[in-house]
Coordinates of C-alpha atoms in Angstrom, one line a residue:
M1 CA 42.2 2.2 1.3
T2 CA 43.3 -1.1 -0.1
L3 CA 43.2 -2.1 -3.7
K4 CA 40.3 -4.5 -3.0
N5 CA 38.2 -1.7 -1.3
K6 CA 39.0 0.7 -4.2
K7 CA 37.8 -1.9 -6.8
V8 CA 34.6 -2.4 -4.8
Q9 CA 34.2 1.3 -4.5
L10 CA 34.6 1.9 -8.2
S11 CA 32.2 -0.9 -9.2
F12 CA 29.4 0.0 -6.8
G13 CA 30.1 3.7 -6.2
F14 CA 29.9 3.2 -2.5
E15 CA 32.7 3.0 -0.1
K16 CA 30.9 0.9 2.4
S17 CA 29.7 -1.7 -0.1
G18 CA 29.6 -4.6 2.4
R19 CA 26.1 -3.5 3.5
L20 CA 25.0 -2.9 0.0
T21 CA 26.3 -6.3 -1.1
S22 CA 24.6 -8.0 1.9
A23 CA 21.3 -6.2 1.1
F24 CA 21.6 -7.2 -2.5
L25 CA 22.2 -10.9 -1.6
L26 CA 19.4 -10.9 0.8
C27 CA 17.0 -9.4 -1.7
S28 CA 18.2 -12.0 -4.3
A29 CA 17.6 -14.8 -1.9
F30 CA 14.0 -13.6 -1.3
F31 CA 13.4 -13.3 -5.0
L32 CA 14.8 -16.7 -5.8
S33 CA 12.8 -18.4 -3.0
D34 CA 9.7 -16.6 -4.3
C35 CA 10.2 -18.2 -7.7
S36 CA 10.0 -21.7 -6.3
R37 CA 6.9 -20.9 -4.2
T38 CA 3.9 -23.1 -4.8
K39 CA 1.4 -21.8 -2.2
P40 CA -0.4 -18.5 -2.5
N41 CA 0.0 -15.9 0.2
L42 CA -2.8 -14.0 2.1
E43 CA -2.8 -11.0 -0.3
E44 CA -3.1 -13.2 -3.4
C45 CA -5.9 -15.2 -1.9
S46 CA -7.7 -11.9 -0.8
D47 CA -7.3 -10.5 -4.3
A48 CA -8.7 -13.7 -5.7
Q49 CA -11.7 -13.7 -3.4
I50 CA -12.5 -10.1 -4.3
H51 CA -12.1 -10.9 -8.0
I52 CA -14.4 -13.9 -7.7
S53 CA -17.0 -11.7 -6.0
K54 CA -16.8 -9.3 -8.9
L55 CA -17.2 -12.1 -11.3
I56 CA -20.4 -13.3 -9.5
A57 CA -21.8 -9.8 -9.4
N58 CA -21.2 -9.3 -13.1
D59 CA -22.5 -12.7 -14.2
E60 CA -25.6 -12.1 -16.4
T61 CA -26.4 -15.8 -16.7
M62 CA -27.0 -16.3 -13.0
E63 CA -30.4 -15.8 -11.4
K64 CA -30.5 -12.6 -9.4
G65 CA -31.6 -14.3 -6.2
V66 CA -28.8 -16.9 -6.4
Q67 CA -26.3 -14.1 -7.2
A68 CA -27.5 -12.0 -4.2
L69 CA -27.4 -15.1 -1.9
M70 CA -23.9 -16.0 -3.0
L71 CA -22.6 -12.5 -2.6
R72 CA -24.2 -12.0 0.8
S73 CA -22.6 -15.3 1.9
I74 CA -19.1 -14.8 0.7
L75 CA -18.9 -11.1 1.7
K76 CA -19.7 -11.7 5.4
P77 CA -16.5 -11.0 7.3
E78 CA -16.3 -14.3 9.0
T79 CA -17.0 -16.3 5.8
S80 CA -14.6 -14.1 3.8
E81 CA -11.8 -14.8 6.4
A82 CA -12.5 -18.5 6.3
I83 CA -12.4 -18.6 2.5
I84 CA -9.1 -16.7 2.4
R85 CA -7.6 -19.0 5.0
S86 CA -8.8 -22.1 3.1
C87 CA -7.3 -20.7 -0.1
V88 CA -3.9 -20.2 1.5
E89 CA -4.0 -23.7 3.0
N90 CA -5.6 -25.7 0.1
K91 CA -5.0 -24.0 -3.2
S92 CA -1.9 -23.8 -5.3
L93 CA -0.3 -20.6 -6.5
L94 CA -1.1 -21.6 -10.1
Q95 CA -4.8 -22.1 -9.2
V96 CA -5.1 -18.6 -7.6
Q97 CA -3.2 -17.0 -10.6
C98 CA -5.6 -18.8 -12.9
E99 CA -8.6 -17.5 -11.0
L100 CA -7.3 -14.0 -11.1
S101 CA -7.0 -14.2 -14.9
K102 CA -10.6 -15.3 -15.6
E103 CA -13.2 -12.9 -16.9
K104 CA -16.3 -15.0 -16.3
F105 CA -17.5 -16.8 -13.3
G106 CA -18.2 -20.0 -15.3
D107 CA -14.6 -20.1 -16.4
L108 CA -13.3 -20.6 -12.9
Q109 CA -14.0 -24.3 -13.2
E110 CA -10.9 -24.6 -15.5
C111 CA -8.7 -23.5 -12.6
K112 CA -9.4 -26.6 -10.6
K113 CA -6.9 -28.5 -12.8
H114 CA -4.2 -26.5 -10.9
A115 CA -5.4 -27.7 -7.5
P116 CA -2.8 -29.5 -5.4
K117 CA -3.1 -33.3 -5.5
R118 CA -4.5 -34.7 -2.3
A119 CA -3.1 -37.8 -0.7
E120 CA -5.4 -40.9 -1.1
T121 CA -5.4 -41.4 2.6
E122 CA -7.0 -38.0 3.3
G123 CA -10.7 -37.6 3.5

C-alpha cells in the first residue's frame, strides 16, 4: 500500500476510496445543479396540483356549485395530466414553491409574480 492510498484510507475509512470519491463527486454535482434549477419537476407540479385542489375544496368563500365544478374539472385524469404538463413547461420553480406555501385559494394570485417572463413575440 502506498503512502497516498494509506492517507486516503485513513481519511475515508475505506481502502477502495476511488469509488466512494466518485460517488460523492457525482452526488455533489447533482446537488449543485439542482440549486441552479429554475423549472419545477413533475413531482413538484403534481404536489402543487393536489395542494391547489385541497385549497379549492376547503375554500368557504366559494359557491358550492362552482367549487364542485372546478374540482370535477381539475381532478379528471386527462385534465390533471395536462395541468401538470403545463406546469412543468410554463411555471417557474419559485411559482410552484409559492403555490405550495399558500393556505387559501385566493392567495394563489400572489404567486403569479414568480411566473417566467414571456417573450414579446409569443402569443
